[in-house]
PDB file of C-alpha atoms and ligand atoms in Angstrom:
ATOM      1  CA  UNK L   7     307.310 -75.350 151.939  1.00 43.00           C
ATOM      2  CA  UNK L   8     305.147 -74.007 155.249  1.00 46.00           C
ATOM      3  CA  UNK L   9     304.099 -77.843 156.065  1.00 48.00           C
ATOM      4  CA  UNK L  10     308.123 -78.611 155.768  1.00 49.00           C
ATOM      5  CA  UNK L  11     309.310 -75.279 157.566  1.00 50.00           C
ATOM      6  CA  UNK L  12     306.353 -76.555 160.434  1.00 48.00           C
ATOM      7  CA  UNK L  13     307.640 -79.775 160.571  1.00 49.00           C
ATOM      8  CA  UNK L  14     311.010 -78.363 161.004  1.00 50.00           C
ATOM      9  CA  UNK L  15     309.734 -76.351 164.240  1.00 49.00           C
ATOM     10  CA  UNK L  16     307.630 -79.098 165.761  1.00 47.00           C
ATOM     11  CA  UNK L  17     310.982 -81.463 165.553  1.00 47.00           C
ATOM     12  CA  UNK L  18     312.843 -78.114 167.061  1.00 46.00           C
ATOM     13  CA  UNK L  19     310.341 -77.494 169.951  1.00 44.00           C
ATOM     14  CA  UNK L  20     310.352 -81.590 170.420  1.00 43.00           C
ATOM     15  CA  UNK L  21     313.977 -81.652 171.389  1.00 40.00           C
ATOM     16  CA  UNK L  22     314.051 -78.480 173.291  1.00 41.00           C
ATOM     17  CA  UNK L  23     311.089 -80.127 175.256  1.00 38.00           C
ATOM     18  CA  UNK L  24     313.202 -83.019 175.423  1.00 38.00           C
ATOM     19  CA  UNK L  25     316.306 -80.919 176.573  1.00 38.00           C
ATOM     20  CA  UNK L  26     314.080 -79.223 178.797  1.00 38.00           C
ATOM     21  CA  UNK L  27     313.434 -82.083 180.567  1.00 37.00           C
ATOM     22  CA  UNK L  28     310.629 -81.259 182.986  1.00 38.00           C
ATOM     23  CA  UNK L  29     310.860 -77.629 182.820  1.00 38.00           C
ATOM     24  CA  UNK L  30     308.158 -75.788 181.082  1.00 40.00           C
ATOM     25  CA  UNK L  31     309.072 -75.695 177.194  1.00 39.00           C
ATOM     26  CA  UNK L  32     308.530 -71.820 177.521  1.00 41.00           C
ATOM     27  CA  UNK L  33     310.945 -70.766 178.949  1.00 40.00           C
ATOM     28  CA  UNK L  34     313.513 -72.359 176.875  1.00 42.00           C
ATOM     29  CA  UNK L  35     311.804 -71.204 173.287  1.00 48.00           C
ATOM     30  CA  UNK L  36     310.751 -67.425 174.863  1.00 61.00           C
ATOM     31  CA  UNK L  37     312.427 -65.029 172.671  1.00 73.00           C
ATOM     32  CA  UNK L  38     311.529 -62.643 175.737  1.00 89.00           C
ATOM     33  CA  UNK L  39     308.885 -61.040 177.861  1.00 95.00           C
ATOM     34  CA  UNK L  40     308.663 -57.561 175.950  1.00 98.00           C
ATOM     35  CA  UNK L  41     308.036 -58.304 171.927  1.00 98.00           C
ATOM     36  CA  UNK L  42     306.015 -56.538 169.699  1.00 98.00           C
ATOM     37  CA  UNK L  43     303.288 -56.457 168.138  1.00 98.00           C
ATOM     38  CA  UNK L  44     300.455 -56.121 170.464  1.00 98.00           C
ATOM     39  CA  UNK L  45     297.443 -55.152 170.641  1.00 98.00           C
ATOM     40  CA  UNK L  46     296.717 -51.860 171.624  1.00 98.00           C
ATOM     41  CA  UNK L  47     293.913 -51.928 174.173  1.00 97.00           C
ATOM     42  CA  UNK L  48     292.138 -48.636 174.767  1.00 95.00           C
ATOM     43  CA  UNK L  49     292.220 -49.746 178.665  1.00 95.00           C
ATOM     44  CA  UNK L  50     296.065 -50.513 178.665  1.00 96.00           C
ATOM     45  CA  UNK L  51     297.006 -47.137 177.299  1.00 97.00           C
ATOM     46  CA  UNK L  52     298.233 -44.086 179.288  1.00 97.00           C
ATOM     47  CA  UNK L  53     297.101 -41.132 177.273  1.00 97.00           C
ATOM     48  CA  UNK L  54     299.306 -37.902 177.312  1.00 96.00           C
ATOM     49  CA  UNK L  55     298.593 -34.314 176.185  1.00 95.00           C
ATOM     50  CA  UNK L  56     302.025 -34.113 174.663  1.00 94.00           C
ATOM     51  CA  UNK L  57     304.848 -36.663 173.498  1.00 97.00           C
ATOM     52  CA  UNK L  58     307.906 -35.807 172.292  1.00 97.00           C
ATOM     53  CA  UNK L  59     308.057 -34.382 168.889  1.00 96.00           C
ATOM     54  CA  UNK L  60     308.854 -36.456 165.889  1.00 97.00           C
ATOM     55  CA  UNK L  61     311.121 -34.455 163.177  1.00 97.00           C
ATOM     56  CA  UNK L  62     310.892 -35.603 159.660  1.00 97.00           C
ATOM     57  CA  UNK L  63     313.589 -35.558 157.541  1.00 97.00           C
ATOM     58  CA  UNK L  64     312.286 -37.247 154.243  1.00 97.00           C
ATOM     59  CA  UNK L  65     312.715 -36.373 151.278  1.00 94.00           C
ATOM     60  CA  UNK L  66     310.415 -34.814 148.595  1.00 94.00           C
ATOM     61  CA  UNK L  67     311.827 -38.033 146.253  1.00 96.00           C
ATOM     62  CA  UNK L  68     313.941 -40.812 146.954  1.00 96.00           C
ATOM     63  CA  UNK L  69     314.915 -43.706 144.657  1.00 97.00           C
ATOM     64  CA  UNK L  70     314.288 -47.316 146.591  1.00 98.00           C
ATOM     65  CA  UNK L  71     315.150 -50.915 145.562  1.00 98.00           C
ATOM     66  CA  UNK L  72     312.341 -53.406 146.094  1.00 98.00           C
ATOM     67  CA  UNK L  73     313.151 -56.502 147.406  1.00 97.00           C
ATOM     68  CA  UNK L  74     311.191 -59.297 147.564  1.00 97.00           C
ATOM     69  CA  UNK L  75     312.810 -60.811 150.762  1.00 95.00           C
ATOM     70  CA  UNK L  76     311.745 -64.620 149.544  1.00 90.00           C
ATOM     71  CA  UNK L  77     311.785 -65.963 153.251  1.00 80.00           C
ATOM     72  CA  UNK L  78     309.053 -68.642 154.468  1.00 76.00           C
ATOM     73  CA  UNK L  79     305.894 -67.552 156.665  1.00 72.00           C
ATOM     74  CA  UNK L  80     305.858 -64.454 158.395  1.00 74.00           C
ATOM     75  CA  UNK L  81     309.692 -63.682 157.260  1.00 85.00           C
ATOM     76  CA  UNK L  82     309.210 -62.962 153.872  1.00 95.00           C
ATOM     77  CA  UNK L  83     307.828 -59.423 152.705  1.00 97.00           C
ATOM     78  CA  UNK L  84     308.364 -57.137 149.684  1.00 97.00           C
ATOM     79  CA  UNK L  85     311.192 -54.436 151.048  1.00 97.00           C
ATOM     80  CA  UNK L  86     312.221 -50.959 149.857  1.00 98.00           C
ATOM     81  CA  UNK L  87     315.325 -50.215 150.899  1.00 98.00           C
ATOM     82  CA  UNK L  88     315.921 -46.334 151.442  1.00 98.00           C
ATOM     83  CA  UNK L  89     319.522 -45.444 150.399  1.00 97.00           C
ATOM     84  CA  UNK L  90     321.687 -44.370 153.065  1.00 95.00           C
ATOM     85  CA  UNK L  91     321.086 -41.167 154.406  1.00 95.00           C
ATOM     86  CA  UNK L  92     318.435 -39.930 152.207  1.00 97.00           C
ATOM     87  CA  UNK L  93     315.800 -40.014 154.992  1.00 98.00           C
ATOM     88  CA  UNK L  94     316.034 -39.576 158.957  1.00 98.00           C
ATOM     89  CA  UNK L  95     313.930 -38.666 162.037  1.00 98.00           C
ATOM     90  CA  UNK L  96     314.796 -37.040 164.962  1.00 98.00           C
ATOM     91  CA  UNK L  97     312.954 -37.827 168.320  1.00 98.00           C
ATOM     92  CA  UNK L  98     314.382 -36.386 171.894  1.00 97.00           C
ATOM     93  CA  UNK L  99     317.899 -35.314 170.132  1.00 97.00           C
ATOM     94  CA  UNK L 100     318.563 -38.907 168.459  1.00 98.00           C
ATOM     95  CA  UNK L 101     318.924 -38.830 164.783  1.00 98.00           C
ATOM     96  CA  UNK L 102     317.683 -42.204 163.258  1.00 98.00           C
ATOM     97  CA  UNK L 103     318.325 -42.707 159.402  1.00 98.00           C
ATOM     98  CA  UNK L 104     315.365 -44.316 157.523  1.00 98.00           C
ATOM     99  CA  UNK L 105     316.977 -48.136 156.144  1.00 98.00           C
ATOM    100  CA  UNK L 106     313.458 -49.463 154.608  1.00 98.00           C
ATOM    101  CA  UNK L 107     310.169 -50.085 154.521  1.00 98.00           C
ATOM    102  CA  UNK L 108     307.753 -53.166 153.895  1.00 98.00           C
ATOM    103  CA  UNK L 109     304.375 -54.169 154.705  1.00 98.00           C
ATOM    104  CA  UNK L 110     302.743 -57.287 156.316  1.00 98.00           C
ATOM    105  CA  UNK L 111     299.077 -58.581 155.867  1.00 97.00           C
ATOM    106  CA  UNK L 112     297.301 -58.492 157.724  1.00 98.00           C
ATOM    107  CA  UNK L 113     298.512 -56.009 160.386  1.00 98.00           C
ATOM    108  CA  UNK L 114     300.534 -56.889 163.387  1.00 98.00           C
ATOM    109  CA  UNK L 115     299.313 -54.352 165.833  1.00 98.00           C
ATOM    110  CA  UNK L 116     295.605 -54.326 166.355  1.00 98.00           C
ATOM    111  CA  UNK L 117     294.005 -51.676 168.209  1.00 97.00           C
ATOM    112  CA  UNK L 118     291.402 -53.057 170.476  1.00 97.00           C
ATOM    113  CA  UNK L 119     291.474 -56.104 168.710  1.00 97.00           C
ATOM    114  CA  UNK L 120     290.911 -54.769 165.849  1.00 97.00           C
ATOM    115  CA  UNK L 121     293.334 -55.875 162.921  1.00 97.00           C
ATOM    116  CA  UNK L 122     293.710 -53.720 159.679  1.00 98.00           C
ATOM    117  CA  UNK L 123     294.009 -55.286 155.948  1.00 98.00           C
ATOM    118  CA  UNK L 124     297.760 -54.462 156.335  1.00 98.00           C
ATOM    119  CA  UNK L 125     300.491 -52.505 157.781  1.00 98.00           C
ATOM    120  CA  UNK L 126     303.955 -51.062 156.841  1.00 98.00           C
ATOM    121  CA  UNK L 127     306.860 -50.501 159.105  1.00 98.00           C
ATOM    122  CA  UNK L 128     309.830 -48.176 158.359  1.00 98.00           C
ATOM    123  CA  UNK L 129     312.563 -49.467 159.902  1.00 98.00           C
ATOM    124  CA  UNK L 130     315.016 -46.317 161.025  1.00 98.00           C
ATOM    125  CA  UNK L 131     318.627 -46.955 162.681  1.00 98.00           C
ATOM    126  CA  UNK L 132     320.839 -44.688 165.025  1.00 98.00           C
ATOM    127  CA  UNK L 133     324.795 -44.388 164.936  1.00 97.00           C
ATOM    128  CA  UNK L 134     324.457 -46.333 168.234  1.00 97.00           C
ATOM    129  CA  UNK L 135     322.503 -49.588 166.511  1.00 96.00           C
ATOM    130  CA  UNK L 136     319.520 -48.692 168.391  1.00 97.00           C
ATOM    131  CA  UNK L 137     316.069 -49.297 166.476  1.00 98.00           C
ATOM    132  CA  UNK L 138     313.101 -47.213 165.651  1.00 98.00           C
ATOM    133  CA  UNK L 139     309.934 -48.652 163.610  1.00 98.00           C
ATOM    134  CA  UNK L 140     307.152 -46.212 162.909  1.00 98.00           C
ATOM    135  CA  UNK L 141     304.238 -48.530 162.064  1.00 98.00           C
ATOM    136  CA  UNK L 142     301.296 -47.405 159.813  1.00 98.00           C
ATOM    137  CA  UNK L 143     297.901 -49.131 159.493  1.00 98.00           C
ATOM    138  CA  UNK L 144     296.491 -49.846 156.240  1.00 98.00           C
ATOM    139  CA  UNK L 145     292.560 -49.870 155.721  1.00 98.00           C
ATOM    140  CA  UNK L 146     291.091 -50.500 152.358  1.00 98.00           C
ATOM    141  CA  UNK L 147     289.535 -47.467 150.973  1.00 98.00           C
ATOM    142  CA  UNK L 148     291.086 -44.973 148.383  1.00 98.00           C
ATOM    143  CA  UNK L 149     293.695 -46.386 145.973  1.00 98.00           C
ATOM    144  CA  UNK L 150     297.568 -44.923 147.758  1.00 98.00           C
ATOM    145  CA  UNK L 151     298.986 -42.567 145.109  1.00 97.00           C
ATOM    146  CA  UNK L 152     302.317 -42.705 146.495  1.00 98.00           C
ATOM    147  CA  UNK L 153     302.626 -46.073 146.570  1.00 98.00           C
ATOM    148  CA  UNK L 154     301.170 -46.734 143.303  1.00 98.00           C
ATOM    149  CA  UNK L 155     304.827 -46.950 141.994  1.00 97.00           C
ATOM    150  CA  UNK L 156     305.714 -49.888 144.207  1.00 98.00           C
ATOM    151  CA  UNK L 157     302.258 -51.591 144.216  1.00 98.00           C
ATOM    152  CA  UNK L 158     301.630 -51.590 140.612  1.00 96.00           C
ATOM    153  CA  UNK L 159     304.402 -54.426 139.736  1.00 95.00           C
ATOM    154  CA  UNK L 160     305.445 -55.710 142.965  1.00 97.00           C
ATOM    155  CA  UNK L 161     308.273 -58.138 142.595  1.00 97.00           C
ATOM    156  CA  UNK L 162     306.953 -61.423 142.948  1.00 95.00           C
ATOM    157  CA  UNK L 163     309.466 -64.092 143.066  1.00 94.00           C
ATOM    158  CA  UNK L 164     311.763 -64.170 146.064  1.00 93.00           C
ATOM    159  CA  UNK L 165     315.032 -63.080 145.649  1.00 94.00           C
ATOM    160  CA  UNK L 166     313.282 -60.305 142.908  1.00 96.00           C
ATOM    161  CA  UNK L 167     314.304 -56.649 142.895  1.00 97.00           C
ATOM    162  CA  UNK L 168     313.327 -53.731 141.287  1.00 97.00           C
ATOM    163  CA  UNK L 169     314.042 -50.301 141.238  1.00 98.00           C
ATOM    164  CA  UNK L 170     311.846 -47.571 141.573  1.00 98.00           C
ATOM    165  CA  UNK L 171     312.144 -43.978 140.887  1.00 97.00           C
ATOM    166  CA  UNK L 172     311.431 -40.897 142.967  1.00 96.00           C
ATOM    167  CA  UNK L 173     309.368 -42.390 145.479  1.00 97.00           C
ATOM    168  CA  UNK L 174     307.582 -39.611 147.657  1.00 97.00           C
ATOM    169  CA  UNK L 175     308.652 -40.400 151.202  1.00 96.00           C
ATOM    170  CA  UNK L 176     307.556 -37.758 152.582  1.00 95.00           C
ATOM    171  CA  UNK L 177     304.138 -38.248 151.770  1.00 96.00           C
ATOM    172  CA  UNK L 178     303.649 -41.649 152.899  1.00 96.00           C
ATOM    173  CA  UNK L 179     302.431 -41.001 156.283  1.00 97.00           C
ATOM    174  CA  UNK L 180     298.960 -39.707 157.518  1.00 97.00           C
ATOM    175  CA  UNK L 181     298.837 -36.063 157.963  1.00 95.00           C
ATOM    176  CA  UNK L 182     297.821 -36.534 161.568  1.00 96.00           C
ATOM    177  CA  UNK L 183     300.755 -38.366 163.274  1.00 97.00           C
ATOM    178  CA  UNK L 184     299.513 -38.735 166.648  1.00 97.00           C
ATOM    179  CA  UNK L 185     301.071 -42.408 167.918  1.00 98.00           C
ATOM    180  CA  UNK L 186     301.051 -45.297 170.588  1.00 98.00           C
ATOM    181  CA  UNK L 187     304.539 -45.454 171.533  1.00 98.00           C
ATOM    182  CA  UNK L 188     306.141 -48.462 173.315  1.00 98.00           C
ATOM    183  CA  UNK L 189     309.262 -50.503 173.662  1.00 98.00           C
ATOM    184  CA  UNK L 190     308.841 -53.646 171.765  1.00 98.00           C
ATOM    185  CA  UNK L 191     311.062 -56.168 169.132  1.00 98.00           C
ATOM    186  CA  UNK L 192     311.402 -56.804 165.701  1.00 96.00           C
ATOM    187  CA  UNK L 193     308.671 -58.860 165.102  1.00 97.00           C
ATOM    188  CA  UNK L 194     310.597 -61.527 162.745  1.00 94.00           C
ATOM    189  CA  UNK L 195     313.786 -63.982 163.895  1.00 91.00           C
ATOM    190  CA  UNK L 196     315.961 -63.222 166.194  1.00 92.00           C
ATOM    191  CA  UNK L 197     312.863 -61.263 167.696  1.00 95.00           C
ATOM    192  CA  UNK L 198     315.444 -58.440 168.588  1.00 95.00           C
ATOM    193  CA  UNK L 199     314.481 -56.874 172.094  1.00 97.00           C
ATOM    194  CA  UNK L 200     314.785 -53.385 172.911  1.00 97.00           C
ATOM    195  CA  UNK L 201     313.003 -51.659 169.482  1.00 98.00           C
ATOM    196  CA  UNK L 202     311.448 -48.337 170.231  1.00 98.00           C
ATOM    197  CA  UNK L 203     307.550 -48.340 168.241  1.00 98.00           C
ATOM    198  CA  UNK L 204     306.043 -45.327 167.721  1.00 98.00           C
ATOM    199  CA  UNK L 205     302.375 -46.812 165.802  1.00 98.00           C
ATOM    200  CA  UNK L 206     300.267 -43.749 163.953  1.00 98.00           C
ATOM    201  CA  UNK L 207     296.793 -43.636 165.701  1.00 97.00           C
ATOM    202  CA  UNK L 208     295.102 -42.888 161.956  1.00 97.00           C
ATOM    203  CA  UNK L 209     295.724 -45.069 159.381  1.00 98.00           C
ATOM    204  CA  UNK L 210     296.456 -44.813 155.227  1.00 98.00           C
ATOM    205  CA  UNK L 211     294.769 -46.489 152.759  1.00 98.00           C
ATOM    206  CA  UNK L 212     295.638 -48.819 149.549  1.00 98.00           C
ATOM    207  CA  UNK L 213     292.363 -49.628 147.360  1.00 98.00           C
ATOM    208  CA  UNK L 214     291.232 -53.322 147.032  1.00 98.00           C
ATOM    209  CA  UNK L 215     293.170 -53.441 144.232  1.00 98.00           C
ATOM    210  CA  UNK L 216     296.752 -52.988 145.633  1.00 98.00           C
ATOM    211  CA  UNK L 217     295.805 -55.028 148.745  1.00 98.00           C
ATOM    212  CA  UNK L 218     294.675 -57.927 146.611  1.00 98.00           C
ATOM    213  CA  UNK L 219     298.291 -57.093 144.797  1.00 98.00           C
ATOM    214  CA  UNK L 220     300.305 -57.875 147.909  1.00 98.00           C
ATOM    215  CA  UNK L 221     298.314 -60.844 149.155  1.00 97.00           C
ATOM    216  CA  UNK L 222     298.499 -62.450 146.276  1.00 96.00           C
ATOM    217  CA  UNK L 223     302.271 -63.090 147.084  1.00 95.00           C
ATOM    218  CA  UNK L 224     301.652 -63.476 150.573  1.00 94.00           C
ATOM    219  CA  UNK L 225     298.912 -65.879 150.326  1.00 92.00           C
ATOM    220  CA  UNK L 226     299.091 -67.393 154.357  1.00 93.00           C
ATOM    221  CA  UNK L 227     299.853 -64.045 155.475  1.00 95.00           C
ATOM    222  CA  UNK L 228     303.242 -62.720 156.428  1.00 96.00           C
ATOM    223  CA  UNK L 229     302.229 -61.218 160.432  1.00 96.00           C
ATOM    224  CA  UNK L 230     303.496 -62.315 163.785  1.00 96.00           C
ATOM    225  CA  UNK L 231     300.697 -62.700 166.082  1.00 96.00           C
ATOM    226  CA  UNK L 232     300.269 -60.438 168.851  1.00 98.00           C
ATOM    227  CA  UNK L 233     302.340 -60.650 172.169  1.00 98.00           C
ATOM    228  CA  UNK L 234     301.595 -60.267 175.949  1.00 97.00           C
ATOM    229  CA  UNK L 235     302.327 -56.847 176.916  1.00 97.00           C
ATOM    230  CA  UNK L 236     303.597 -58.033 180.256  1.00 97.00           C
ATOM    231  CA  UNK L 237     303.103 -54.792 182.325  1.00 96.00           C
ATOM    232  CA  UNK L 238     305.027 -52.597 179.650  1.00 98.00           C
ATOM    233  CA  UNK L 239     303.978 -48.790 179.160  1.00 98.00           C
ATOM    234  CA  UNK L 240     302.392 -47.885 176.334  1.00 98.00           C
ATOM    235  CA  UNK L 241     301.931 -43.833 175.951  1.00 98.00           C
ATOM    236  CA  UNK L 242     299.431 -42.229 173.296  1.00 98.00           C
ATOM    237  CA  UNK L 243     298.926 -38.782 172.309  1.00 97.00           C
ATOM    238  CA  UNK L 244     295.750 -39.774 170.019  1.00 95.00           C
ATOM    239  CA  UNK L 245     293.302 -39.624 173.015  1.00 81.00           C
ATOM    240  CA  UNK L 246     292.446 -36.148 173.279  1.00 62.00           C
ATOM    241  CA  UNK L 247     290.109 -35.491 169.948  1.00 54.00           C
ATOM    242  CA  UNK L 248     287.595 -38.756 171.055  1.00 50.00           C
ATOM    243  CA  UNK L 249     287.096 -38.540 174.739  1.00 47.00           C
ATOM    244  CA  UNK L 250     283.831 -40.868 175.542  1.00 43.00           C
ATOM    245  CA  UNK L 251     284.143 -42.778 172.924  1.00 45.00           C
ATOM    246  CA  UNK L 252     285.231 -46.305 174.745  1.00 42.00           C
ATOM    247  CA  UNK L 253     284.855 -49.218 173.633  1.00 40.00           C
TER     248      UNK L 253
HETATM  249 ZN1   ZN B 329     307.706 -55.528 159.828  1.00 78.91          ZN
END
C-alpha cells in the first residue's frame, strides 16, 4: 500500500513539475512557510520568565472512543476522541474544548535534534475554529498507568473502534507543564496553517511494552518530518531551572 500511495505522489509531483513548467516544483507543492513540527533548537528559542497561564479543565474521568484512523503513512494513528465538552483549556481568555488525542512514533518535534520514542497531541478547538495542540513527548521508561486502558488492546485494524471507560484526563500530562510555544500546522493533509503549539518541555513515559504495542500497528512510522522554522518565534518558559547547560 506505501509503495502504491508513493507511486501515487511521484506521478502527482511529476505533473505538477510538468505544470510548473520551469518554475521550481516548490513552490507549487509548499503547503506553506510556517508548518509544524520542528525541531526545537536550544539556540532558536527565546526563553521567558513567564508565559501565559494554561487553565485545565479536564476531567477526573472521561469516557473516549478509540479510533483507529486506518489512513496510509503518516495519516493513520489510533485516536481518542474526547466527547464534546467534557474537557477544555483556557489560555489568554480563549476557551478551547479538548476534541482528541493520538500519538505518533516516533515524535514529530525533536528538541535539539533529539527525537523521543513517541509523542501524543491533544487536539483542542475554539468557538471561532481556531486550533490548539498541546504536544507531549514520550520516552520509554515506567509503564503509563493512565494510559494502560487504551494501550493494553489498542484497536488494530483501521476503521476499528473501541470504547473505553473513565479515562483519567487529567492526569495525562507531566506535572511540570513548562512549554515551547509557537505557531505552527497540523502536521497531516491539508497541513492546516495557523495552529497555535504549546509542546511540554518534560516528557511522560509508556514502558517498552506499550511502545512496542503501538508500533506494532505503525510499523513505518506514522510522523511528519520536521519543517524549516523560517524565522518564526518560538517562546519557552522551561529555561530557567538548567541555565549552563547548552548543548
Ligand atoms: Zn498529531
Amino acid at each position: 500500500m506505501v509503495s502504491a500511495c508513493l507511486a501515487a505522489l511521484l506521478a502527482t509531483l511529476a505533473v505538477v513539475t510538468a505544470l510548473a513548467g520551469a518554475a521550481p516544483a516548490s513552490s507549487s507543492v509548499d503547503p506553506g512557510s510556517a508548518q509544524s513540527p520542528i525541531d526545537l533548537r536550544r539556540s532558536q528559542i527565546t526563553f521567558v520568565n513567564h508565559l501565559p497561564a494554561i487553565r485545565f479543565s479536564y476531567p477526573r474521568k472521561a469516557d473516549v472512543t478509540l479510533n483507529n484512523t486506518g489512513s496510509p503513512g503518516e495519516e493513520s494513528t489510533v485516536r481518542a476522541e474526547v466527547p464534546a465538552g467534557a474537557a477544555s483549556i483556557t489560555l489568554s481568555g480563549t476557551r478551547y474544548t479538548l476534541q482528541q488525542f493520538h500519538w505518533h512514533t516516533p515524535s514529530e518535534h525533536e528538541i535539539n535534534g533529539h527525537r523521543s520514542a513517541m509523542e501524543m497531541h491533544l487536539v483542542h478547538g475554539a468557538s471561532d475554529g481556531s486550533l490548539l495542540v498541546i504536544g507531549v513527548l514520550i520516552e520509554q521508561g515506567r509503564a503509563n498507568r493512565v494510559l494502560e486502558p487504551i494501550f493494553a488492546d489498542l484497536p488494530a485494524a483501521a476503521g476499528e473502534t473501541r470504547p473505553v471507560a473513565g479515562v483519567r484526563i487529567d492526569d495525562l500530562l507531566p506535572d511540570d507543564v513548562s512549554s515551547y510555544r509557537y505557531t505552527g500546522s497540523l502536521t497531516t493533509p491539508p497541513f492546516t496553517e495557523g495552529v497555535q503549539w504549546i509542546v511540554l518541555a518534560h516528557p511522560i513515559t509508556l514502558s517498552k511494552h506499550q511502545i512496542h504495542a503501538f508500533q506494532a500497528l505503525f510499523e513505518e512510522g506514522n510522523s511528519r518530518e520536521v519543517q524549516p522554522l523560517n524565522g518564526r518565534k518560538v517562546l519557552s518558559d522551561a529555561g530557567r531551572h538548567n541555565h549552563g547547560d547548552r548543548d
